[in-house]
Protein backbone atom coordinates (compact mmCIF):
# COMPACT_ATOMS: atom_id res chain seq x y z
CA UNK A 1 0.00 0.00 0.00
CA UNK A 2 1.30 3.46 -0.85
CA UNK A 3 2.17 5.88 1.91
CA UNK A 4 0.02 8.95 2.30
CA UNK A 5 1.59 12.15 0.93
CA UNK A 6 2.31 13.37 4.48
CA UNK A 7 4.19 10.23 5.57
CA UNK A 8 7.66 11.26 4.31
CA UNK A 9 7.32 14.52 6.21
CA UNK A 10 6.22 13.05 9.55
CA UNK A 11 9.73 13.18 11.09
CA UNK A 12 10.08 16.84 10.10
CA UNK A 13 6.68 17.65 11.56
CA UNK A 14 7.69 16.02 14.82
CA UNK A 15 11.00 17.87 14.93
CA UNK A 16 9.39 21.22 14.20
CA UNK A 17 6.51 20.74 16.64
CA UNK A 18 9.07 20.02 19.36
CA UNK A 19 10.29 23.62 19.01
CA UNK A 20 8.07 25.61 21.35
CA UNK A 21 9.46 29.03 20.50
CA UNK A 22 7.46 29.94 17.38
CA UNK A 23 9.96 32.39 15.82
CA UNK A 24 12.65 29.74 16.24
CA UNK A 25 10.28 27.12 14.82
CA UNK A 26 9.62 29.38 11.81
CA UNK A 27 13.34 29.73 11.09
CA UNK A 28 13.83 25.98 11.41
CA UNK A 29 10.88 25.39 9.08
CA UNK A 30 12.23 27.80 6.44
CA UNK A 31 15.68 26.21 6.59
CA UNK A 32 14.25 22.69 6.30
CA UNK A 33 11.89 23.66 3.45
CA UNK A 34 14.77 25.20 1.47
CA UNK A 35 16.81 22.04 1.95
CA UNK A 36 13.91 19.81 0.86
CA UNK A 37 13.22 21.98 -2.20
CA UNK A 38 16.87 21.67 -3.29
CA UNK A 39 16.77 17.91 -2.78
CA UNK A 40 13.50 17.59 -4.72
CA UNK A 41 14.88 19.62 -7.63
CA UNK A 42 17.98 17.43 -7.72
CA UNK A 43 15.74 14.33 -7.74
CA UNK A 44 13.62 15.76 -10.57
CA UNK A 45 16.63 16.64 -12.73
CA UNK A 46 18.21 13.24 -12.19
CA UNK A 47 15.00 11.38 -13.08
CA UNK A 48 14.26 13.54 -16.13
CA UNK A 49 17.78 13.02 -17.43
CA UNK A 50 17.76 9.26 -16.83
CA UNK A 51 14.36 8.84 -18.48
CA UNK A 52 15.14 11.09 -21.45
CA UNK A 53 18.48 9.46 -22.16
CA UNK A 54 16.96 6.02 -21.63
CA UNK A 55 14.21 6.71 -24.15
CA UNK A 56 16.77 8.07 -26.60
CA UNK A 57 18.90 4.94 -26.10
CA UNK A 58 15.82 2.88 -26.98
CA UNK A 59 15.83 4.58 -30.37
CA UNK A 60 13.22 7.28 -29.79
CA UNK A 61 13.65 10.62 -31.51
CA UNK A 62 13.82 13.74 -29.35
CA UNK A 63 10.35 14.59 -30.64
CA UNK A 64 9.03 11.22 -29.44
CA UNK A 65 10.83 11.64 -26.12
CA UNK A 66 9.15 15.03 -25.70
CA UNK A 67 5.73 13.57 -26.46
CA UNK A 68 6.23 10.80 -23.91
CA UNK A 69 7.46 13.29 -21.31
CA UNK A 70 4.29 15.31 -21.22
CA UNK A 71 4.22 16.87 -24.64
CA UNK A 72 7.30 19.05 -24.26
CA UNK A 73 9.11 20.27 -27.36
CA UNK A 74 11.95 18.23 -28.81
CA UNK A 75 14.31 21.01 -27.71
CA UNK A 76 13.12 20.72 -24.10
CA UNK A 77 13.38 16.92 -24.21
CA UNK A 78 16.97 17.32 -25.43
CA UNK A 79 17.62 19.71 -22.54
CA UNK A 80 16.24 17.10 -20.12
CA UNK A 81 18.75 14.67 -21.56
CA UNK A 82 21.52 17.11 -20.71
CA UNK A 83 20.04 17.71 -17.22
CA UNK A 84 19.07 21.31 -17.87
PDB file of C-alpha atoms in Angstrom, residues 41 44-53 56 61-63 65-66 69 72-84:
ATOM      1  CA  UNK A  41      14.876  19.618  -7.631  1.00  0.00           C
ATOM      2  CA  UNK A  44      13.616  15.760 -10.571  1.00  0.00           C
ATOM      3  CA  UNK A  45      16.626  16.637 -12.732  1.00  0.00           C
ATOM      4  CA  UNK A  46      18.207  13.239 -12.189  1.00  0.00           C
ATOM      5  CA  UNK A  47      14.997  11.381 -13.075  1.00  0.00           C
ATOM      6  CA  UNK A  48      14.258  13.542 -16.134  1.00  0.00           C
ATOM      7  CA  UNK A  49      17.781  13.016 -17.432  1.00  0.00           C
ATOM      8  CA  UNK A  50      17.757   9.261 -16.831  1.00  0.00           C
ATOM      9  CA  UNK A  51      14.362   8.840 -18.482  1.00  0.00           C
ATOM     10  CA  UNK A  52      15.141  11.093 -21.448  1.00  0.00           C
ATOM     11  CA  UNK A  53      18.483   9.462 -22.161  1.00  0.00           C
ATOM     12  CA  UNK A  56      16.769   8.073 -26.595  1.00  0.00           C
ATOM     13  CA  UNK A  61      13.654  10.623 -31.514  1.00  0.00           C
ATOM     14  CA  UNK A  62      13.818  13.739 -29.350  1.00  0.00           C
ATOM     15  CA  UNK A  63      10.349  14.593 -30.639  1.00  0.00           C
ATOM     16  CA  UNK A  65      10.827  11.638 -26.115  1.00  0.00           C
ATOM     17  CA  UNK A  66       9.151  15.032 -25.702  1.00  0.00           C
ATOM     18  CA  UNK A  69       7.465  13.289 -21.307  1.00  0.00           C
ATOM     19  CA  UNK A  72       7.297  19.046 -24.259  1.00  0.00           C
ATOM     20  CA  UNK A  73       9.112  20.267 -27.361  1.00  0.00           C
ATOM     21  CA  UNK A  74      11.947  18.231 -28.813  1.00  0.00           C
ATOM     22  CA  UNK A  75      14.309  21.007 -27.712  1.00  0.00           C
ATOM     23  CA  UNK A  76      13.121  20.723 -24.102  1.00  0.00           C
ATOM     24  CA  UNK A  77      13.378  16.920 -24.214  1.00  0.00           C
ATOM     25  CA  UNK A  78      16.970  17.317 -25.428  1.00  0.00           C
ATOM     26  CA  UNK A  79      17.623  19.708 -22.537  1.00  0.00           C
ATOM     27  CA  UNK A  80      16.236  17.105 -20.117  1.00  0.00           C
ATOM     28  CA  UNK A  81      18.747  14.672 -21.565  1.00  0.00           C
ATOM     29  CA  UNK A  82      21.521  17.114 -20.706  1.00  0.00           C
ATOM     30  CA  UNK A  83      20.040  17.706 -17.218  1.00  0.00           C
ATOM     31  CA  UNK A  84      19.065  21.315 -17.866  1.00  0.00           C
TER      32      UNK A  84
END
